[in-house]
């Protein structure tokens, strides 16, 4: 789960990471009210879950309360299109109104997990404010990495090495920013804590001018205060529904809907579709206990994505029996009045019985003999424009 910059900055305050004074506002009146309490010049920042807001016109400077008001009019309700939002963009519903800092230099710093070594890693770059992914591609030598053990934590020598490599002075202020980031990362079960830019101000002090935090969804149950920060407007509507149904679902944007039992098999299914030159619409793991109820919910979910042209069901019967699932599929297809074809592939326990159930149902469900066959059918169907 991700949160907004203003929420991330509230957490930064709790962890002693300096940020400029300011608050979130959803109306022009509220924004002016916030501005009254702080010092000009002001900066107004669109609160959407995306970077690149600056370039997309989502960050505005205002010198007077009148300018604050007109900046709000420009920003609120605007659809911002950034590299990260996709072409459809995101609607601005909230703004962060804060004191504009007098920035001299901008750096990048973040804490994340280095999966290869199983350690935490501080990443840094002297060229901040810009897209770190771009720098990593063009000049990877500019990215500074200092990894450390989760158990032993961030030690002073890590901080010294990191700041040294960044060509920044070792000082209490910067050390406290880095320690604060790591403490926040660990205590709140984050997947990312990023400051871009970490700003050096004209008076020589440092400040987090932007804040981005991602959380490990599997640990959210330990942090109700973080769960409360969820902004449903920022989430994929299908994924939101899936979470309510207790299904593992990620929408991907293709047109072959997938329903699979088991995460590994779901990955293999998507790979197979992709390798045939087609695109899966989603990852969907109905789980090991695929009951009629769950299968129906899964169909409902897949069908609410208007891009889906065909559905591929791939079931491996281990503990779960294929015939039970087949029963579920038949019932679900009957009630959902499907307008798109369904292809099913059963393998494992009671697979013959499952195929019999599908064939006897009289429904237009295609039975495939293998994963390849099922994916081939779907890929051909989509590429031929559905004229099969
Ligand atoms: P992003 O584009 O979505 O990453 O949003 P940022 O919060 O990083 O803002 C983009 C740019 O706006 C930054 O790189 C800064 O150059 C500028 N900016 C952000 N906050 C301030 C501020 O307090 N003062 C000044 N002068 N510029 C700021
Ligand atoms: Mn930024």
Tab-separated table of C-alpha atoms and ligand atoms in Angstrom:
chain	number	residue	atom	x	y	z
A	1	UNK	CA	0.000	0.000	0.000
A	2	UNK	CA	1.120	3.523	-0.764
A	3	UNK	CA	0.206	6.756	0.977
A	4	UNK	CA	0.207	10.419	0.028
A	5	UNK	CA	3.111	12.790	0.508
A	6	UNK	CA	1.293	14.711	3.259
A	7	UNK	CA	0.721	11.485	5.203
A	8	UNK	CA	4.317	10.397	4.674
A	9	UNK	CA	5.487	13.785	5.934
A	10	UNK	CA	3.369	13.354	9.084
A	11	UNK	CA	5.240	10.098	9.690
A	12	UNK	CA	8.540	11.838	8.962
A	13	UNK	CA	7.725	14.371	11.698
A	14	UNK	CA	7.143	11.510	14.144
A	15	UNK	CA	10.562	10.109	13.270
A	16	UNK	CA	12.430	13.397	13.543
A	17	UNK	CA	12.960	13.898	9.813
A	18	UNK	CA	12.658	17.625	9.033
A	19	UNK	CA	9.878	18.707	6.666
A	20	UNK	CA	8.443	22.156	6.010
A	21	UNK	CA	5.395	23.404	7.889
A	22	UNK	CA	2.102	22.792	6.127
A	23	UNK	CA	-1.092	20.765	5.889
A	24	UNK	CA	-3.388	19.006	3.487
A	25	UNK	CA	-6.381	20.911	2.061
A	26	UNK	CA	-9.324	19.819	-0.071
A	27	UNK	CA	-10.898	23.207	-0.775
A	28	UNK	CA	-9.696	26.718	-1.625
A	29	UNK	CA	-10.915	28.031	1.759
A	30	UNK	CA	-9.036	25.330	3.645
A	31	UNK	CA	-5.889	25.979	1.586
A	32	UNK	CA	-5.988	29.706	2.361
A	33	UNK	CA	-6.591	28.865	6.024
A	34	UNK	CA	-3.462	26.670	6.044
A	35	UNK	CA	-1.461	29.381	4.264
A	36	UNK	CA	-2.506	31.969	6.879
A	37	UNK	CA	-0.839	29.881	9.580
A	38	UNK	CA	2.510	29.538	7.800
A	39	UNK	CA	5.032	31.839	6.121
A	40	UNK	CA	5.188	32.778	2.429
A	41	UNK	CA	6.243	31.894	-0.171
A	42	UNK	CA	3.922	28.904	-0.297
A	43	UNK	CA	4.138	25.754	-2.341
A	44	UNK	CA	1.016	23.837	-3.362
A	45	UNK	CA	1.458	20.214	-4.312
A	46	UNK	CA	-1.056	17.880	-5.933
A	47	UNK	CA	-1.556	14.815	-3.742
A	48	UNK	CA	-1.767	11.794	-6.018
A	49	UNK	CA	0.103	8.522	-5.681
A	50	UNK	CA	2.710	9.306	-8.307
A	51	UNK	CA	6.077	10.907	-8.791
A	52	UNK	CA	6.804	13.319	-11.613
A	53	UNK	CA	4.142	15.753	-10.391
A	54	UNK	CA	6.542	18.680	-10.743
A	55	UNK	CA	7.038	18.100	-14.472
A	56	UNK	CA	3.320	17.483	-15.011
A	57	UNK	CA	2.360	20.879	-13.532
A	58	UNK	CA	1.240	19.519	-10.180
A	59	UNK	CA	3.511	21.726	-8.046
A	60	UNK	CA	2.930	25.479	-7.849
A	61	UNK	CA	4.541	28.354	-5.977
A	62	UNK	CA	2.370	31.145	-4.514
A	63	UNK	CA	3.534	34.377	-2.877
A	64	UNK	CA	0.237	35.753	-1.604
A	65	UNK	CA	-3.047	34.350	-0.333
A	66	UNK	CA	-4.662	35.414	-3.616
A	67	UNK	CA	-2.077	33.387	-5.517
A	68	UNK	CA	-2.770	30.443	-3.217
A	69	UNK	CA	-6.420	30.647	-4.138
A	70	UNK	CA	-5.785	30.743	-7.879
A	71	UNK	CA	-3.246	27.906	-7.640
A	72	UNK	CA	-5.884	25.807	-5.870
A	73	UNK	CA	-8.390	26.522	-8.648
A	74	UNK	CA	-5.820	25.365	-11.179
A	75	UNK	CA	-4.865	22.199	-9.327
A	76	UNK	CA	-8.009	20.796	-7.706
A	77	UNK	CA	-9.950	18.530	-10.024
A	78	UNK	CA	-7.175	18.545	-12.589
A	79	UNK	CA	-6.196	15.236	-14.170
A	80	UNK	CA	-2.432	14.913	-13.885
A	81	UNK	CA	-0.678	12.701	-16.383
A	82	UNK	CA	2.804	11.633	-15.297
A	83	UNK	CA	5.106	8.844	-16.404
A	84	UNK	CA	3.811	6.758	-13.509
A	85	UNK	CA	0.045	7.346	-13.861
A	86	UNK	CA	-0.374	6.004	-17.384
A	87	UNK	CA	-2.163	7.981	-20.101
A	88	UNK	CA	-5.472	8.139	-18.203
A	89	UNK	CA	-3.806	10.187	-15.424
A	90	UNK	CA	-5.074	10.758	-11.898
A	91	UNK	CA	-7.562	13.290	-10.586
A	92	UNK	CA	-6.278	15.708	-7.942
A	93	UNK	CA	-8.583	15.716	-4.906
A	94	UNK	CA	-6.179	16.894	-2.239
A	95	UNK	CA	-3.381	19.413	-2.013
A	96	UNK	CA	-0.488	19.836	0.351
A	97	UNK	CA	-0.012	23.499	1.177
A	98	UNK	CA	3.348	24.187	2.788
A	99	UNK	CA	6.115	26.717	3.194
A	100	UNK	CA	8.354	26.753	0.122
A	101	UNK	CA	11.911	26.068	1.150
A	102	UNK	CA	14.841	27.987	-0.338
A	103	UNK	CA	16.523	25.010	-1.989
A	104	UNK	CA	20.199	25.107	-2.990
A	105	UNK	CA	20.819	21.477	-3.871
A	106	UNK	CA	18.696	18.340	-4.292
A	107	UNK	CA	19.731	14.760	-3.472
A	108	UNK	CA	18.068	11.367	-3.597
A	109	UNK	CA	17.996	8.993	-0.599
A	110	UNK	CA	15.913	5.913	0.083
A	111	UNK	CA	15.711	2.798	2.224
A	112	UNK	CA	14.485	-0.447	0.703
A	113	UNK	CA	15.144	-4.174	0.771
A	114	UNK	CA	17.937	-5.646	-1.284
A	115	UNK	CA	16.383	-8.991	-2.113
A	116	UNK	CA	19.599	-10.434	-3.528
A	117	UNK	CA	21.478	-10.109	-0.236
A	118	UNK	CA	18.482	-10.205	2.103
A	119	UNK	CA	19.620	-6.937	3.670
A	120	UNK	CA	18.294	-3.435	3.929
A	121	UNK	CA	19.898	-0.924	1.618
A	122	UNK	CA	20.400	2.822	1.663
A	123	UNK	CA	20.364	4.149	-1.873
A	124	UNK	CA	21.595	7.624	-2.686
A	125	UNK	CA	22.431	9.914	-5.522
A	126	UNK	CA	23.762	13.451	-5.611
A	127	UNK	CA	21.470	14.271	-8.532
A	128	UNK	CA	18.142	14.357	-6.750
A	129	UNK	CA	14.754	15.669	-7.766
A	130	UNK	CA	14.938	13.724	-11.004
A	131	UNK	CA	13.846	10.206	-11.795
A	132	UNK	CA	16.198	7.785	-10.120
A	133	UNK	CA	15.187	4.989	-12.513
A	134	UNK	CA	16.491	7.108	-15.385
A	135	UNK	CA	19.843	7.730	-13.667
A	136	UNK	CA	20.141	4.033	-12.794
A	137	UNK	CA	19.775	3.248	-16.492
A	138	UNK	CA	22.038	5.913	-17.970
A	139	UNK	CA	24.753	6.270	-15.321
A	140	UNK	CA	24.429	3.526	-12.709
A	141	UNK	CA	27.825	4.476	-11.220
A	142	UNK	CA	26.186	7.585	-9.773
A	143	UNK	CA	23.987	5.497	-7.464
A	144	UNK	CA	25.458	4.940	-4.022
A	145	UNK	CA	24.481	1.737	-2.179
A	146	UNK	CA	25.150	0.898	1.436
A	147	UNK	CA	23.555	-2.315	2.653
A	148	UNK	CA	23.238	-3.424	6.257
A	149	UNK	CA	21.745	-6.200	8.309
A	150	UNK	CA	18.203	-5.920	9.587
A	151	UNK	CA	19.209	-7.583	12.870
A	152	UNK	CA	22.249	-5.439	13.641
A	153	UNK	CA	20.732	-2.294	12.150
A	154	UNK	CA	22.211	0.853	10.698
A	155	UNK	CA	25.540	1.609	12.371
A	156	UNK	CA	27.462	4.832	12.424
A	157	UNK	CA	30.088	3.496	10.031
A	158	UNK	CA	27.364	2.721	7.486
A	159	UNK	CA	26.214	6.318	7.750
A	160	UNK	CA	29.797	7.611	7.380
A	161	UNK	CA	30.481	5.389	4.361
A	162	UNK	CA	27.231	6.387	2.729
A	163	UNK	CA	27.607	10.132	3.249
A	164	UNK	CA	31.235	9.940	2.196
A	165	UNK	CA	30.346	8.198	-1.061
A	166	UNK	CA	27.611	10.781	-1.590
A	167	UNK	CA	30.216	13.521	-1.093
A	168	UNK	CA	28.108	14.939	1.730
A	169	UNK	CA	29.444	16.014	5.115
A	170	UNK	CA	29.049	13.638	8.058
A	171	UNK	CA	26.879	15.711	10.389
A	172	UNK	CA	24.303	15.103	13.088
A	173	UNK	CA	21.483	16.408	10.943
A	174	UNK	CA	22.040	14.037	8.018
A	175	UNK	CA	22.815	11.087	10.298
A	176	UNK	CA	19.534	11.676	12.089
A	177	UNK	CA	17.618	11.779	8.786
A	178	UNK	CA	19.107	8.415	7.752
A	179	UNK	CA	18.552	6.809	11.160
A	180	UNK	CA	14.995	8.159	11.219
A	181	UNK	CA	14.272	6.679	7.780
A	182	UNK	CA	15.567	3.263	8.804
A	183	UNK	CA	13.681	3.270	12.115
A	184	UNK	CA	10.472	4.202	10.275
A	185	UNK	CA	11.121	1.527	7.648
A	186	UNK	CA	11.548	-1.219	10.232
A	187	UNK	CA	8.894	-0.185	12.763
A	188	UNK	CA	6.145	0.343	10.205
A	189	UNK	CA	7.013	-2.638	7.970
A	190	UNK	CA	7.707	-0.532	4.910
A	191	UNK	CA	8.785	-1.650	1.474
A	192	UNK	CA	10.166	1.772	0.587
A	193	UNK	CA	11.001	5.037	2.330
A	194	UNK	CA	12.146	7.583	-0.213
A	195	UNK	CA	13.118	11.253	-0.047
A	196	UNK	CA	13.469	12.815	-3.472
A	197	UNK	CA	14.582	15.479	-3.148
A	198	UNK	CA	16.369	15.677	0.159
A	199	UNK	CA	17.102	19.398	-0.031
A	200	UNK	CA	20.090	21.378	1.161
A	201	UNK	CA	18.686	24.809	2.000
A	202	UNK	CA	20.320	28.199	1.633
A	203	UNK	CA	20.838	28.355	5.426
A	204	UNK	CA	22.807	25.090	5.365
A	205	UNK	CA	20.086	22.913	6.898
A	206	UNK	CA	18.497	19.843	5.307
A	207	UNK	CA	14.856	19.066	4.683
A	208	UNK	CA	12.762	16.342	3.066
A	209	UNK	CA	11.067	18.309	0.260
A	210	UNK	CA	9.189	15.217	-0.924
A	211	UNK	CA	8.211	11.995	0.834
A	212	UNK	CA	7.214	8.613	-0.514
A	213	UNK	CA	6.443	5.537	1.576
A	214	UNK	CA	5.269	2.090	0.524
A	215	UNK	CA	4.103	-0.538	3.006
A	216	UNK	CA	4.217	-4.311	2.970
A	217	UNK	CA	0.550	-5.303	2.569
A	218	UNK	CA	1.139	-8.556	4.435
A	219	UNK	CA	2.132	-6.653	7.564
A	220	UNK	CA	-0.659	-4.065	7.471
A	221	UNK	CA	-2.689	-5.993	10.033
A	222	UNK	CA	-0.090	-4.905	12.590
A	223	UNK	CA	-0.590	-1.224	11.758
A	224	UNK	CA	-4.225	-0.112	11.884
A	225	UNK	CA	-3.015	3.508	11.969
A	226	UNK	CA	-1.418	2.973	8.545
A	227	UNK	CA	-4.426	1.094	7.170
A	228	UNK	CA	-6.480	4.176	8.060
A	229	UNK	CA	-4.398	6.225	5.648
A	230	UNK	CA	-5.608	4.195	2.689
A	231	UNK	CA	-7.044	6.372	-0.083
A	232	UNK	CA	-9.407	4.204	-2.110
A	233	UNK	CA	-9.424	6.755	-4.958
A	234	UNK	CA	-5.812	5.846	-5.591
A	235	UNK	CA	-6.406	2.139	-5.880
A	236	UNK	CA	-7.302	-0.003	-8.829
A	237	UNK	CA	-11.087	-0.527	-8.414
A	238	UNK	CA	-10.818	-4.205	-9.305
A	239	UNK	CA	-8.040	-4.830	-6.812
A	240	UNK	CA	-10.124	-3.055	-4.192
A	241	UNK	CA	-13.079	-5.359	-4.870
A	242	UNK	CA	-10.787	-8.398	-4.827
A	243	UNK	CA	-9.515	-7.468	-1.398
A	244	UNK	CA	-13.100	-7.278	-0.138
A	245	UNK	CA	-13.667	-10.787	-1.540
A	246	UNK	CA	-10.398	-12.079	-0.080
A	247	UNK	CA	-8.950	-12.914	-3.503
A	248	UNK	CA	-5.396	-12.275	-4.680
A	249	UNK	CA	-5.830	-10.160	-7.776
A	250	UNK	CA	-3.592	-7.799	-9.709
A	251	UNK	CA	-4.846	-6.148	-12.871
A	252	UNK	CA	-2.294	-6.077	-15.660
A	253	UNK	CA	-4.053	-4.463	-18.587
A	254	UNK	CA	-4.297	-7.203	-21.233
A	255	UNK	CA	-7.457	-8.883	-22.509
A	256	UNK	CA	-7.250	-12.549	-21.476
A	257	UNK	CA	-8.857	-12.918	-18.051
A	258	UNK	CA	-7.158	-15.574	-15.913
A	259	UNK	CA	-8.557	-17.630	-13.069
A	260	UNK	CA	-6.055	-19.981	-11.527
A	261	UNK	CA	-5.638	-21.875	-8.260
A	262	UNK	CA	-2.215	-21.208	-6.776
A	263	UNK	CA	0.087	-18.222	-7.179
A	264	UNK	CA	2.865	-20.154	-8.921
A	265	UNK	CA	0.463	-21.645	-11.442
A	266	UNK	CA	-1.037	-18.184	-11.996
A	267	UNK	CA	2.436	-16.866	-12.811
A	268	UNK	CA	3.085	-19.783	-15.180
A	269	UNK	CA	-0.267	-19.150	-16.860
A	270	UNK	CA	0.565	-15.503	-17.449
A	271	UNK	CA	4.005	-16.466	-18.777
A	272	UNK	CA	2.479	-18.944	-21.199
A	273	UNK	CA	-0.027	-16.388	-22.510
A	274	UNK	CA	2.695	-13.782	-22.869
A	275	UNK	CA	5.013	-16.212	-24.647
A	276	UNK	CA	2.286	-16.757	-27.251
A	277	UNK	CA	2.285	-13.055	-27.987
A	278	UNK	CA	-0.944	-12.325	-26.108
A	279	UNK	CA	-1.560	-10.343	-22.912
A	280	UNK	CA	-3.123	-11.536	-19.660
A	281	UNK	CA	-5.651	-9.111	-18.170
A	282	UNK	CA	-4.862	-10.067	-14.625
A	283	UNK	CA	-3.202	-12.245	-12.078
A	284	UNK	CA	-5.862	-14.041	-10.061
A	285	UNK	CA	-5.282	-16.749	-7.515
A	286	UNK	CA	-8.593	-18.209	-6.317
A	287	UNK	CA	-6.679	-20.167	-3.720
A	288	UNK	CA	-6.673	-23.796	-2.720
A	289	UNK	CA	-10.239	-23.709	-1.433
A	290	UNK	CA	-11.921	-22.656	-4.633
A	291	UNK	CA	-15.591	-22.981	-3.654
A	292	UNK	CA	-18.577	-22.064	-5.835
A	293	UNK	CA	-18.777	-18.779	-3.931
A	294	UNK	CA	-15.143	-17.900	-4.598
A	295	UNK	CA	-15.284	-18.971	-8.230
A	296	UNK	CA	-18.405	-16.824	-8.753
A	297	UNK	CA	-16.724	-13.831	-7.150
A	298	UNK	CA	-13.672	-14.405	-9.311
A	299	UNK	CA	-15.784	-14.455	-12.500
A	300	UNK	CA	-17.574	-11.319	-11.395
A	301	UNK	CA	-14.246	-9.606	-10.843
A	302	UNK	CA	-12.719	-10.685	-14.157
A	303	UNK	CA	-15.861	-9.624	-16.017
A	304	UNK	CA	-15.973	-6.186	-14.474
A	305	UNK	CA	-12.814	-5.413	-16.447
A	306	UNK	CA	-14.212	-4.224	-19.813
A	307	UNK	CA	-11.021	-5.181	-21.658
A	308	UNK	CA	-11.491	-8.903	-21.027
A	309	UNK	CA	-12.365	-10.764	-24.239
A	310	UNK	CA	-11.978	-14.378	-23.113
A	311	UNK	CA	-11.464	-16.158	-19.812
A	312	UNK	CA	-8.915	-18.866	-19.213
A	313	UNK	CA	-9.448	-21.081	-16.184
A	314	UNK	CA	-6.437	-23.144	-15.199
A	315	UNK	CA	-6.895	-25.560	-12.306
A	316	UNK	CA	-4.423	-27.994	-10.878
A	317	UNK	CA	-6.243	-30.431	-8.629
A	318	UNK	CA	-4.077	-31.481	-5.742
A	319	UNK	CA	-5.920	-31.373	-2.447
A	320	UNK	CA	-8.679	-29.563	-4.243
A	321	UNK	CA	-10.759	-31.808	-6.501
A	322	UNK	CA	-11.235	-30.740	-10.119
A	323	UNK	CA	-14.864	-31.917	-10.218
A	324	UNK	CA	-15.786	-29.673	-7.291
A	325	UNK	CA	-14.276	-26.717	-9.102
A	326	UNK	CA	-15.983	-27.717	-12.342
A	327	UNK	CA	-19.302	-27.652	-10.507
A	328	UNK	CA	-18.450	-24.177	-9.250
A	329	UNK	CA	-17.541	-22.974	-12.721
A	330	UNK	CA	-20.759	-24.319	-14.250
A	331	UNK	CA	-22.878	-22.600	-11.603
A	332	UNK	CA	-20.917	-19.392	-11.821
A	333	UNK	CA	-21.127	-19.294	-15.616
A	334	UNK	CA	-24.877	-19.946	-15.472
A	335	UNK	CA	-25.541	-17.103	-13.050
A	336	UNK	CA	-23.108	-14.637	-14.612
A	337	UNK	CA	-24.613	-14.967	-18.124
A	338	UNK	CA	-21.191	-14.754	-19.678
A	339	UNK	CA	-20.815	-12.881	-22.925
A	340	UNK	CA	-17.225	-13.968	-23.433
A	341	UNK	CA	-15.997	-17.517	-24.034
A	342	UNK	CA	-14.467	-19.567	-21.257
A	343	UNK	CA	-11.646	-22.034	-21.727
A	344	UNK	CA	-10.864	-24.465	-18.922
A	345	UNK	CA	-7.948	-26.715	-18.323
A	346	UNK	CA	-8.062	-29.312	-15.552
A	347	UNK	CA	-5.156	-31.365	-14.392
A	348	UNK	CA	-4.893	-33.683	-11.412
A	349	UNK	CA	-7.412	-35.189	-8.986
A	350	UNK	CA	-10.741	-36.116	-10.656
A	351	UNK	CA	-9.902	-34.268	-13.848
A	352	UNK	CA	-11.911	-36.675	-16.007
A	353	UNK	CA	-14.990	-36.198	-13.873
A	354	UNK	CA	-14.460	-32.447	-14.127
A	355	UNK	CA	-14.376	-32.554	-17.913
A	356	UNK	CA	-17.536	-34.648	-17.926
A	357	UNK	CA	-19.307	-32.045	-15.840
A	358	UNK	CA	-18.223	-29.257	-18.184
A	359	UNK	CA	-19.227	-31.216	-21.297
A	360	UNK	CA	-22.569	-32.246	-19.824
A	361	UNK	CA	-23.415	-28.693	-18.778
A	362	UNK	CA	-24.450	-27.652	-22.270
A	363	UNK	CA	-22.681	-24.361	-21.686
A	364	UNK	CA	-20.252	-22.916	-24.159
A	365	UNK	CA	-17.164	-23.805	-22.214
A	366	UNK	CA	-14.127	-25.063	-24.087
A	367	UNK	CA	-12.220	-27.907	-22.440
A	368	UNK	CA	-8.470	-27.810	-23.125
A	369	UNK	CA	-6.144	-30.754	-22.673
A	370	UNK	CA	-3.127	-28.812	-21.480
A	371	UNK	CA	-1.957	-25.434	-20.281
A	372	UNK	CA	-0.436	-24.794	-23.700
A	373	UNK	CA	-3.621	-25.753	-25.510
A	374	UNK	CA	-5.736	-23.481	-23.323
A	375	UNK	CA	-3.384	-20.524	-23.731
A	376	UNK	CA	-3.072	-21.176	-27.483
A	377	UNK	CA	-6.854	-21.138	-27.855
A	378	UNK	CA	-7.116	-17.830	-25.969
A	379	UNK	CA	-4.242	-16.199	-27.838
A	380	UNK	CA	-5.662	-17.263	-31.223
A	381	UNK	CA	-9.135	-16.121	-30.233
A	382	UNK	CA	-7.893	-12.665	-29.284
A	383	UNK	CA	-5.579	-12.230	-32.274
A	384	UNK	CA	-8.281	-13.322	-34.729
A	385	UNK	CA	-10.578	-10.667	-33.293
A	386	UNK	CA	-12.764	-13.198	-31.571
A	387	UNK	CA	-13.914	-14.863	-34.793
A	388	UNK	CA	-13.359	-18.434	-33.719
B	1	LIG	P1	7.484	14.987	-7.759
B	1	LIG	O1	7.791	15.715	-9.027
B	1	LIG	O2	6.160	14.297	-7.818
B	1	LIG	O3	8.574	14.076	-7.330
B	1	LIG	O4	7.275	16.096	-6.619
B	1	LIG	P2	8.371	16.825	-5.697
B	1	LIG	O5	7.782	17.014	-4.370
B	1	LIG	O6	9.675	16.121	-5.727
B	1	LIG	O7	8.487	18.241	-6.366
B	1	LIG	C1	9.072	18.441	-7.627
B	1	LIG	C2	10.078	19.564	-7.560
B	1	LIG	O8	9.487	20.721	-6.989
B	1	LIG	C3	11.274	19.257	-6.674
B	1	LIG	O9	12.284	18.548	-7.326
B	1	LIG	C4	11.721	20.640	-6.289
B	1	LIG	O10	12.608	21.152	-7.276
B	1	LIG	C5	10.453	21.443	-6.305
B	1	LIG	N1	10.065	21.670	-4.901
B	1	LIG	C6	9.417	20.845	-4.079
B	1	LIG	N2	9.301	21.400	-2.848
B	1	LIG	C7	9.912	22.612	-2.922
B	1	LIG	C8	10.125	23.661	-1.998
B	1	LIG	O11	9.767	23.611	-0.819
B	1	LIG	N3	10.794	24.769	-2.463
B	1	LIG	C9	11.222	24.867	-3.755
B	1	LIG	N4	11.863	25.964	-4.121
B	1	LIG	N5	11.038	23.886	-4.648
B	1	LIG	C10	10.382	22.784	-4.242
B	2	LIG	MN1	9.898	13.953	-5.818
